[in-house]
PDB file of C-alpha atoms in Angstrom:
ATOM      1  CA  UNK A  12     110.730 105.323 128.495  1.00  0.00           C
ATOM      2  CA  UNK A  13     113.887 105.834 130.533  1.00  0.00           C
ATOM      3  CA  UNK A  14     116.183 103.108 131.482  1.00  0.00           C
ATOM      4  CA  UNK A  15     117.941 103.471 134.699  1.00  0.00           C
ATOM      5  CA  UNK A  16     120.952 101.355 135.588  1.00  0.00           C
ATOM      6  CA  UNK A  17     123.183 101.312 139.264  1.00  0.00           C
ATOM      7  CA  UNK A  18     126.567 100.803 140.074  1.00  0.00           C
ATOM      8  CA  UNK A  19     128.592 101.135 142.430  1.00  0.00           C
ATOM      9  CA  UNK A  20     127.443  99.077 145.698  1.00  0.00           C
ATOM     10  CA  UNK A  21     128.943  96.604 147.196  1.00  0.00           C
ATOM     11  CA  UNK A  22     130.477  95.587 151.355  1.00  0.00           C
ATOM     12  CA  UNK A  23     132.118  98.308 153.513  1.00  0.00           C
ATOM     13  CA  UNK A  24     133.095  98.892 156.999  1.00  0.00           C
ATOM     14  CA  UNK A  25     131.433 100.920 159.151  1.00  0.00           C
ATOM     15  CA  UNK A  26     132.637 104.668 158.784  1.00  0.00           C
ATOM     16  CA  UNK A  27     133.482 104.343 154.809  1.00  0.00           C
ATOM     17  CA  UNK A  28     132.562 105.171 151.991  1.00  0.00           C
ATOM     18  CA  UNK A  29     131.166 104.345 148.590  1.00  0.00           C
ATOM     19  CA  UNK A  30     129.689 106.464 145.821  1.00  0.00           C
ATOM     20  CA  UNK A  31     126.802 104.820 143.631  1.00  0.00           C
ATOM     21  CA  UNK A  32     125.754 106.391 140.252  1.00  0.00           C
ATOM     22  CA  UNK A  33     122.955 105.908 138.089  1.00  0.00           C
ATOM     23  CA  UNK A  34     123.056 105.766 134.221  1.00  0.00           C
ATOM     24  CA  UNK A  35     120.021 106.900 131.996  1.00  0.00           C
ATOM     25  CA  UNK A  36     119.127 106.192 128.890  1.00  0.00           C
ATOM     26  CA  UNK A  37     116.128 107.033 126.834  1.00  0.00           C
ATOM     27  CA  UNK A  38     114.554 110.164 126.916  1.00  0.00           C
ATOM     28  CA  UNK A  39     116.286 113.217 127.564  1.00  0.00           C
ATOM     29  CA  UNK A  40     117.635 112.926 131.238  1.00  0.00           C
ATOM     30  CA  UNK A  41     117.341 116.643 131.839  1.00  0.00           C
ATOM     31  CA  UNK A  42     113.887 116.520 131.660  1.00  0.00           C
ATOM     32  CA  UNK A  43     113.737 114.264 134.882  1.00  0.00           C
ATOM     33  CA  UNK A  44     114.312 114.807 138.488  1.00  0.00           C
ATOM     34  CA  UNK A  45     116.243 112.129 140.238  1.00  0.00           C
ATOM     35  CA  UNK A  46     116.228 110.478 143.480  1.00  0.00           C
ATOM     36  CA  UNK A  47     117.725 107.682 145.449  1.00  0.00           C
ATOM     37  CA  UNK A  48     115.603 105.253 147.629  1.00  0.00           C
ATOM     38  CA  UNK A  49     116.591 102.468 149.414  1.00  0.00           C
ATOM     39  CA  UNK A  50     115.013  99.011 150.955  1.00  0.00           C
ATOM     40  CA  UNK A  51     116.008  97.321 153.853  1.00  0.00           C
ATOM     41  CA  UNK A  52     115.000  93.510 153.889  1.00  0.00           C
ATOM     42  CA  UNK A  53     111.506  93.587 155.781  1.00  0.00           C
ATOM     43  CA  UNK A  54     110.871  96.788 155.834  1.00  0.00           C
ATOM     44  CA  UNK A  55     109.405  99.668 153.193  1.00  0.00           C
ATOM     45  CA  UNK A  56     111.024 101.546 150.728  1.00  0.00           C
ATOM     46  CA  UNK A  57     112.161 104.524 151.934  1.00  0.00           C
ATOM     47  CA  UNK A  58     113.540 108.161 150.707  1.00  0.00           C
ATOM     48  CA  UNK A  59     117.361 109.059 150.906  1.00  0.00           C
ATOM     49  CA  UNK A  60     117.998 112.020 148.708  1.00  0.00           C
ATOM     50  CA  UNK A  61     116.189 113.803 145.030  1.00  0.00           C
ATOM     51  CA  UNK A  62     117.408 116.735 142.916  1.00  0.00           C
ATOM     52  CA  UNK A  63     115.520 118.648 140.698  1.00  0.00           C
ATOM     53  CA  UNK A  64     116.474 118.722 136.786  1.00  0.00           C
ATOM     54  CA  UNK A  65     119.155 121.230 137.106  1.00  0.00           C
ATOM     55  CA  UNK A  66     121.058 120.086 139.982  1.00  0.00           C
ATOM     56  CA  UNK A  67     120.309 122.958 141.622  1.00  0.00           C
ATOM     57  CA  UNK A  68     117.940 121.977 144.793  1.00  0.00           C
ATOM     58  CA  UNK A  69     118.460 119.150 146.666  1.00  0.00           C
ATOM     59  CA  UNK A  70     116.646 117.155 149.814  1.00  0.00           C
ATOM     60  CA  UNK A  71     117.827 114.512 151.944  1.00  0.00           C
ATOM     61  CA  UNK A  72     116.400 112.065 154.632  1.00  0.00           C
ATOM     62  CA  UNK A  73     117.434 113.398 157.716  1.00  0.00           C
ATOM     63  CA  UNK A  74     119.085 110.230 158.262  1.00  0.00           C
ATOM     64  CA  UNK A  75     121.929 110.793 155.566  1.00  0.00           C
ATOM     65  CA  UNK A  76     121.574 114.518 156.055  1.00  0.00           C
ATOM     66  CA  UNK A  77     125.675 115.657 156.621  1.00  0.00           C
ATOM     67  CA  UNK A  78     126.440 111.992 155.750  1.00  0.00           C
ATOM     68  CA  UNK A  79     125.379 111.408 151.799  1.00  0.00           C
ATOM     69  CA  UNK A  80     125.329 113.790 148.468  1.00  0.00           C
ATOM     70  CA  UNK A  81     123.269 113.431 145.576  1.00  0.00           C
ATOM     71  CA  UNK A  82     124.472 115.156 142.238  1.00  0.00           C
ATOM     72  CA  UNK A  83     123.999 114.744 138.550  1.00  0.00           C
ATOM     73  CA  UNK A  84     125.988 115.203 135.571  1.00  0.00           C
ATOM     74  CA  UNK A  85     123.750 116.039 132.399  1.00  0.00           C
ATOM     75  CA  UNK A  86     125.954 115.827 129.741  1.00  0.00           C
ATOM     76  CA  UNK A  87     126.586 112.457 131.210  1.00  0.00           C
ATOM     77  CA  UNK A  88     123.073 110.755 131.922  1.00  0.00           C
ATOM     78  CA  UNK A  89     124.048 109.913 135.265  1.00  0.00           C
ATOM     79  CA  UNK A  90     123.200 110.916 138.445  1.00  0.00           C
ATOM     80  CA  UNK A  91     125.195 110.304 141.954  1.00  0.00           C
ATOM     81  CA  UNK A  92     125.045 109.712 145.811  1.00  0.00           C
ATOM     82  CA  UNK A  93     127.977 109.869 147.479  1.00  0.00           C
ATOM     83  CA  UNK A  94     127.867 108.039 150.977  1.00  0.00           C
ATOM     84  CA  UNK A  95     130.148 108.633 153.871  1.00  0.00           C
ATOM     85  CA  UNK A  96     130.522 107.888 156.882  1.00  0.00           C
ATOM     86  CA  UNK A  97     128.258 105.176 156.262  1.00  0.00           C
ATOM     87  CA  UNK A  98     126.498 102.554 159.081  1.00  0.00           C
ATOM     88  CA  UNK A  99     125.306  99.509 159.271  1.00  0.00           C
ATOM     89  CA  UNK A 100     122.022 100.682 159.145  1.00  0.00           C
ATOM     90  CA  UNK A 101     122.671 102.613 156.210  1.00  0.00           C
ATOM     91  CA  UNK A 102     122.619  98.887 154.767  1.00  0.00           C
ATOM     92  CA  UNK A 103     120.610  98.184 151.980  1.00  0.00           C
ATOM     93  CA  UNK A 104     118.970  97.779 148.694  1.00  0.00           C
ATOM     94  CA  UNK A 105     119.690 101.563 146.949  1.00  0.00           C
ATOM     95  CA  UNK A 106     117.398 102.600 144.061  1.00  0.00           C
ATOM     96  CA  UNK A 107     117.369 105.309 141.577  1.00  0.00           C
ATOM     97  CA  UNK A 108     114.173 106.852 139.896  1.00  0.00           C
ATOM     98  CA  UNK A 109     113.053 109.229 137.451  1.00  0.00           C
ATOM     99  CA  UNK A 110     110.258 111.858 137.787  1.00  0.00           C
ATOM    100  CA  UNK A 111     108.978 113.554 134.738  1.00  0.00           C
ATOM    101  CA  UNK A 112     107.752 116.788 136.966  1.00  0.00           C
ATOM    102  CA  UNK A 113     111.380 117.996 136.640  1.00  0.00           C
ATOM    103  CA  UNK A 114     110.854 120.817 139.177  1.00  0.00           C
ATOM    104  CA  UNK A 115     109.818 118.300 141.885  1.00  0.00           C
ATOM    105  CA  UNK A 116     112.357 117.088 144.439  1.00  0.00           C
ATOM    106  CA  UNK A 117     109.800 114.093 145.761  1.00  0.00           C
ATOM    107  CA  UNK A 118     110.061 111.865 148.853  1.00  0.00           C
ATOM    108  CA  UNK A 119     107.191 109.756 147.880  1.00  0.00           C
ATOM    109  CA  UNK A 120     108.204 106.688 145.758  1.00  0.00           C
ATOM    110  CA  UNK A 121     104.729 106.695 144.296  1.00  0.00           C
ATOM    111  CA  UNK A 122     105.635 110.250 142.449  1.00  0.00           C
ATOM    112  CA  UNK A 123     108.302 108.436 140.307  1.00  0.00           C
ATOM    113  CA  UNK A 124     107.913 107.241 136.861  1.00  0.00           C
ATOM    114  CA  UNK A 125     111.020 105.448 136.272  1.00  0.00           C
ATOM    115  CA  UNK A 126     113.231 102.201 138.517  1.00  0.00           C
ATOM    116  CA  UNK A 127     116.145 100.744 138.282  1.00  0.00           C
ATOM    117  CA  UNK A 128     116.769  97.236 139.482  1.00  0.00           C
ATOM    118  CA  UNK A 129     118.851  98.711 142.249  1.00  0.00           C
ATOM    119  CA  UNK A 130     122.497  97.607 144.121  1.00  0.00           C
ATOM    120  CA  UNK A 131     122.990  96.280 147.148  1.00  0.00           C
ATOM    121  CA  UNK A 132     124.832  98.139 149.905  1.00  0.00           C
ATOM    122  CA  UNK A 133     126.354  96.215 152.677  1.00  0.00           C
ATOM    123  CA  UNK A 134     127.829  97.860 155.760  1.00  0.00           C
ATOM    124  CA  UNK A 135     129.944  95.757 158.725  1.00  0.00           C
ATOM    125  CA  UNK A 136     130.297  96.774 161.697  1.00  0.00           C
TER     126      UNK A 136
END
């Protein structure tokens, strides 16, 4: 089991910025790729960014692409997504999950083993 708890959310303007970060617990967090989801109210959950166990590869929804950065810090358990230049449609509930295929960068929600309860991301325009 792996326990997965964000931080970090909360109400911006339109064109700033906030960083969210995930803490594991568990199992050994190195074993896992990461990613970031989010859910708008009424609509599905969707992809926003993954990296593999290493940190090393990376994928975004083109919709953050330039905007948002994912990262993860090992020795700390915790993974990142830093979001700029953000928009109010970038508002939102924002998930992290764990994948046990550790060389996998996944877009598909169904490929993760592992949610957290998420935070909620509010953008004004």
């Amino acid at each position: 089991q792996v326990q997965l708890v964000e931080s970090g959310g909360g109400l911006v303007q339109a064109g700033g910025s906030l960083r969210l970060s995930c803490a594991a617990s568990g199992r050994t967090f190195s074993n896992y790729a990461m990613g970031w989801f989010r859910q708008a109210p009424g609509k599905e959950r969707e992809f926003v960014a993954a990296v593999r166990w290493s940190g090393g590869s990376k994928w975004y929804a083109d919709s953050v692409k330039g905007r948002f950065a994912i990262s993860r810090d090992n020795a700390k358990n915790t993974v990142y997504l830093q979001m700029n230049s953000l928009k109010p449609e970038d508002t939102a509930v924002y998930f992290c999950a764990a994948d046990r295929t550790y060389y996998r960068s996944s877009v598909y929600p169904d490929n993760y083993d592992y949610w957290g309860q998420g935070t909620q991301v509010t953008v004004s325009s």
